[in-house]
Coordinates of C-alpha atoms in Angstrom, one line a residue:
X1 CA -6.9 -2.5 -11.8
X2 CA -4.7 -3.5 -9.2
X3 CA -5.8 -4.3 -5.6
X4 CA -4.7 -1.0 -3.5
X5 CA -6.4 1.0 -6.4
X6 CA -9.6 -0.7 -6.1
X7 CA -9.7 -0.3 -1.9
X8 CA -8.2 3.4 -2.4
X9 CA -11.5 3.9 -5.0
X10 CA -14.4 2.3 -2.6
X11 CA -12.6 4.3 0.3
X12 CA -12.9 7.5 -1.3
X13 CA -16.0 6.9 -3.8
X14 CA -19.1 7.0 -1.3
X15 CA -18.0 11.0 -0.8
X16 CA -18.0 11.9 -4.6
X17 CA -21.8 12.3 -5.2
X18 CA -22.2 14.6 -2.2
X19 CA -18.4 16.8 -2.9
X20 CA -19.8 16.8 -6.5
X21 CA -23.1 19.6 -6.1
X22 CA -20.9 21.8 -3.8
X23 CA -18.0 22.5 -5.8
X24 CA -20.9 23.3 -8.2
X25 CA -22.4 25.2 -5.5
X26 CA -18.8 26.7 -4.4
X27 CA -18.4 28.0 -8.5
X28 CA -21.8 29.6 -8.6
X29 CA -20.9 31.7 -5.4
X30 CA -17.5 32.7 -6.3
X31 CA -19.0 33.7 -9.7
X32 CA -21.7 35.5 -8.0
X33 CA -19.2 37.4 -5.8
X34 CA -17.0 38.0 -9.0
X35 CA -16.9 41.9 -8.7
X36 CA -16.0 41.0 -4.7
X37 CA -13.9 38.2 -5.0
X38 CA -11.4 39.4 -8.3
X39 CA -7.9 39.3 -8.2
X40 CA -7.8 42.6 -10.7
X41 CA -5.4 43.7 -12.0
X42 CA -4.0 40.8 -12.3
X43 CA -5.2 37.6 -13.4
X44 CA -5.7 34.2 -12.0
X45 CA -2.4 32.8 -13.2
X46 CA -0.8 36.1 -11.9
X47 CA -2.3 35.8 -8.8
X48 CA -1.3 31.5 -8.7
X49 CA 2.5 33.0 -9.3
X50 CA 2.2 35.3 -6.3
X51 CA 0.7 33.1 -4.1
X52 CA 3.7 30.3 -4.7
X53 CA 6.1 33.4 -4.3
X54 CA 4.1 35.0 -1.3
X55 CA 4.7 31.0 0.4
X56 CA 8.4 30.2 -1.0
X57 CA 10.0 33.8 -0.6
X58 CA 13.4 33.8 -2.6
X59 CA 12.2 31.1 -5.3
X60 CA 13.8 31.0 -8.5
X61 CA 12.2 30.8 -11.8
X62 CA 13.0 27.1 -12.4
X63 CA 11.7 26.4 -9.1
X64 CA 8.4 28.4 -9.6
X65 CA 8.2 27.0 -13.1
X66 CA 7.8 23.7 -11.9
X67 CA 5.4 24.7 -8.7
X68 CA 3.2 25.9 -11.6
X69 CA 3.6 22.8 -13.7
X70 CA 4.7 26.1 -16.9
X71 CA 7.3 26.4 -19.4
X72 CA 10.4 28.4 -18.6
X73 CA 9.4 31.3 -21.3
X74 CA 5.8 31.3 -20.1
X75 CA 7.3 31.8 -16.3
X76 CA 9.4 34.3 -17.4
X77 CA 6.7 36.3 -19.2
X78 CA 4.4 36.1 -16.0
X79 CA 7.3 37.2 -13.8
X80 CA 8.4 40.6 -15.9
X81 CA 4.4 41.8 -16.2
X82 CA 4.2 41.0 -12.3
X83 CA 7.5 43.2 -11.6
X84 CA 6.4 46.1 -14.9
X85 CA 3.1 46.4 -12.7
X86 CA 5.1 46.9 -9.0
X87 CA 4.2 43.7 -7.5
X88 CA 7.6 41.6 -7.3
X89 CA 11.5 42.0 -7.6
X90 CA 14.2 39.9 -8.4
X91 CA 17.3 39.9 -6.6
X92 CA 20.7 38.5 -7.5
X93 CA 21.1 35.5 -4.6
X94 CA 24.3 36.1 -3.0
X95 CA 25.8 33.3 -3.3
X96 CA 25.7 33.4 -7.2
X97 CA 24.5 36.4 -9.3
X98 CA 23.9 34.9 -11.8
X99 CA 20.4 33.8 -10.2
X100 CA 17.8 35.7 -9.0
X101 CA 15.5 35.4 -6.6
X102 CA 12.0 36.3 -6.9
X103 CA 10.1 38.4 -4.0
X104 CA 7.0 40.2 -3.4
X105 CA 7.0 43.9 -3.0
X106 CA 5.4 45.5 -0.5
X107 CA 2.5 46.4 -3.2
X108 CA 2.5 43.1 -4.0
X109 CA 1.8 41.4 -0.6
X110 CA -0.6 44.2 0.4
X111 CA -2.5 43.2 -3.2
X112 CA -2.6 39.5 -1.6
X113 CA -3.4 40.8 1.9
X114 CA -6.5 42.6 0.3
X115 CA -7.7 39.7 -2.1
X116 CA -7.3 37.3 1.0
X117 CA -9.1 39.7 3.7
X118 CA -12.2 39.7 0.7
X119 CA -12.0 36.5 0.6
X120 CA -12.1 35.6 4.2
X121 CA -14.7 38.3 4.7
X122 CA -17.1 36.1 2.3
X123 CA -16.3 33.0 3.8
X124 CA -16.8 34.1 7.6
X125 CA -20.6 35.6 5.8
X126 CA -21.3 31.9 4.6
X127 CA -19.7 29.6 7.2
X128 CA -21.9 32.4 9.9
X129 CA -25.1 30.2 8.6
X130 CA -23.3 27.2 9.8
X131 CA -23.2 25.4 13.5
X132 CA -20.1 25.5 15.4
X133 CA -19.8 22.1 14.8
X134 CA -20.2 22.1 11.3
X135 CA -17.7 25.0 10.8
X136 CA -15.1 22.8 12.5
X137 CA -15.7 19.7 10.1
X138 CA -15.7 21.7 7.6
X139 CA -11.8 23.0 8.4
X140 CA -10.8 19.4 9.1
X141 CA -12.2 18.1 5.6
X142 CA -10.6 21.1 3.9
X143 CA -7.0 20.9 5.2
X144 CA -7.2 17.3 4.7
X145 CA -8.1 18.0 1.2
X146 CA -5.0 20.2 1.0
X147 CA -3.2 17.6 2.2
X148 CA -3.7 15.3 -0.2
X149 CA -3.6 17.9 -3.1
X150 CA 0.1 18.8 -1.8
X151 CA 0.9 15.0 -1.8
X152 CA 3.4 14.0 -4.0
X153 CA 1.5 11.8 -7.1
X154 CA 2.0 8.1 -6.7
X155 CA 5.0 6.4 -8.3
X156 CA 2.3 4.6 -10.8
X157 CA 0.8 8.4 -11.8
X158 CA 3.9 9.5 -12.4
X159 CA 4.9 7.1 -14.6
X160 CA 1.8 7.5 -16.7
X161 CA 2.6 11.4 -17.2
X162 CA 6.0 10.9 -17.8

């Protein structure tokens, strides 16, 4: 193992066994809430594609393909079930029709606004047991954890999934 992995592994590691029980904790409630918390009619992956739409407005399939790590068919397939069901378009981009660009309908984003709003709604019931002060670590750890998610893999990962 080479020298930054081993610091970058003792400066993360003492965190694991606690972050460990509350994603645990975290599955449980979200399963608990399933009738609350659902994404219906659509699915998760459905739901993954319109989120990455709902953030990058005008994406192309290629471009969403690779946000969602999926095969072009596979993209494709997820896209015409989203737009058969009322909840995205495609539209030629004007500089070359041949393309299209990929947008939410207004069914679509009100779908996200409701599934977000439920989701929020339990959050705010949880994070009400909690002090101020926790509530506000809490946000930092998170968006830090998005952060990092969003980061682009290290040249070395890379390599080893290429």
């Amino acid at each position: 193992m080479r020298e930054a992995d081993a610091s970058h592994d003792q400066h993360i590691s003492p965190a694991l066994p606690e972050i460990g029980p509350v994603l645990e904790h975290l599955e449980i409630a979200w399963e608990r809430s399933r009738a609350t918390l659902s994404t219906a009619p659509l699915s998760s992956i459905q739901t993954r594609v319109m989120y990455v739409i709902d953030r990058e407005p005008g994406i192309n399939l290629s471009t969403l393909g690779r946000r969602l790590c999926a095969a072009p068919p596979s993209v494709t397939r997820l896209c015409d079930r989203l737009q058969a069901a009322g909840f995205l378009r495609r539209v030629p981009r004007p500089e070359d029709r041949r393309e299209m660009r990929l947008e939410l309908t207004e069914t679509g984003i009100a779908h996200l606004h409701d599934i977000r709003h439920r989701r929020e709604e339990a959050l705010r019931q949880a994070m009400a047991h909690m002090s101020p002060a926790e509530q506000h670590a809490l946000a930092t750890g998170l968006s830090a954890l998005r952060d990092a998610v969003d980061a682009p893999a290290p040249i070395h990962e890379q390599e080893r999934t290429a």
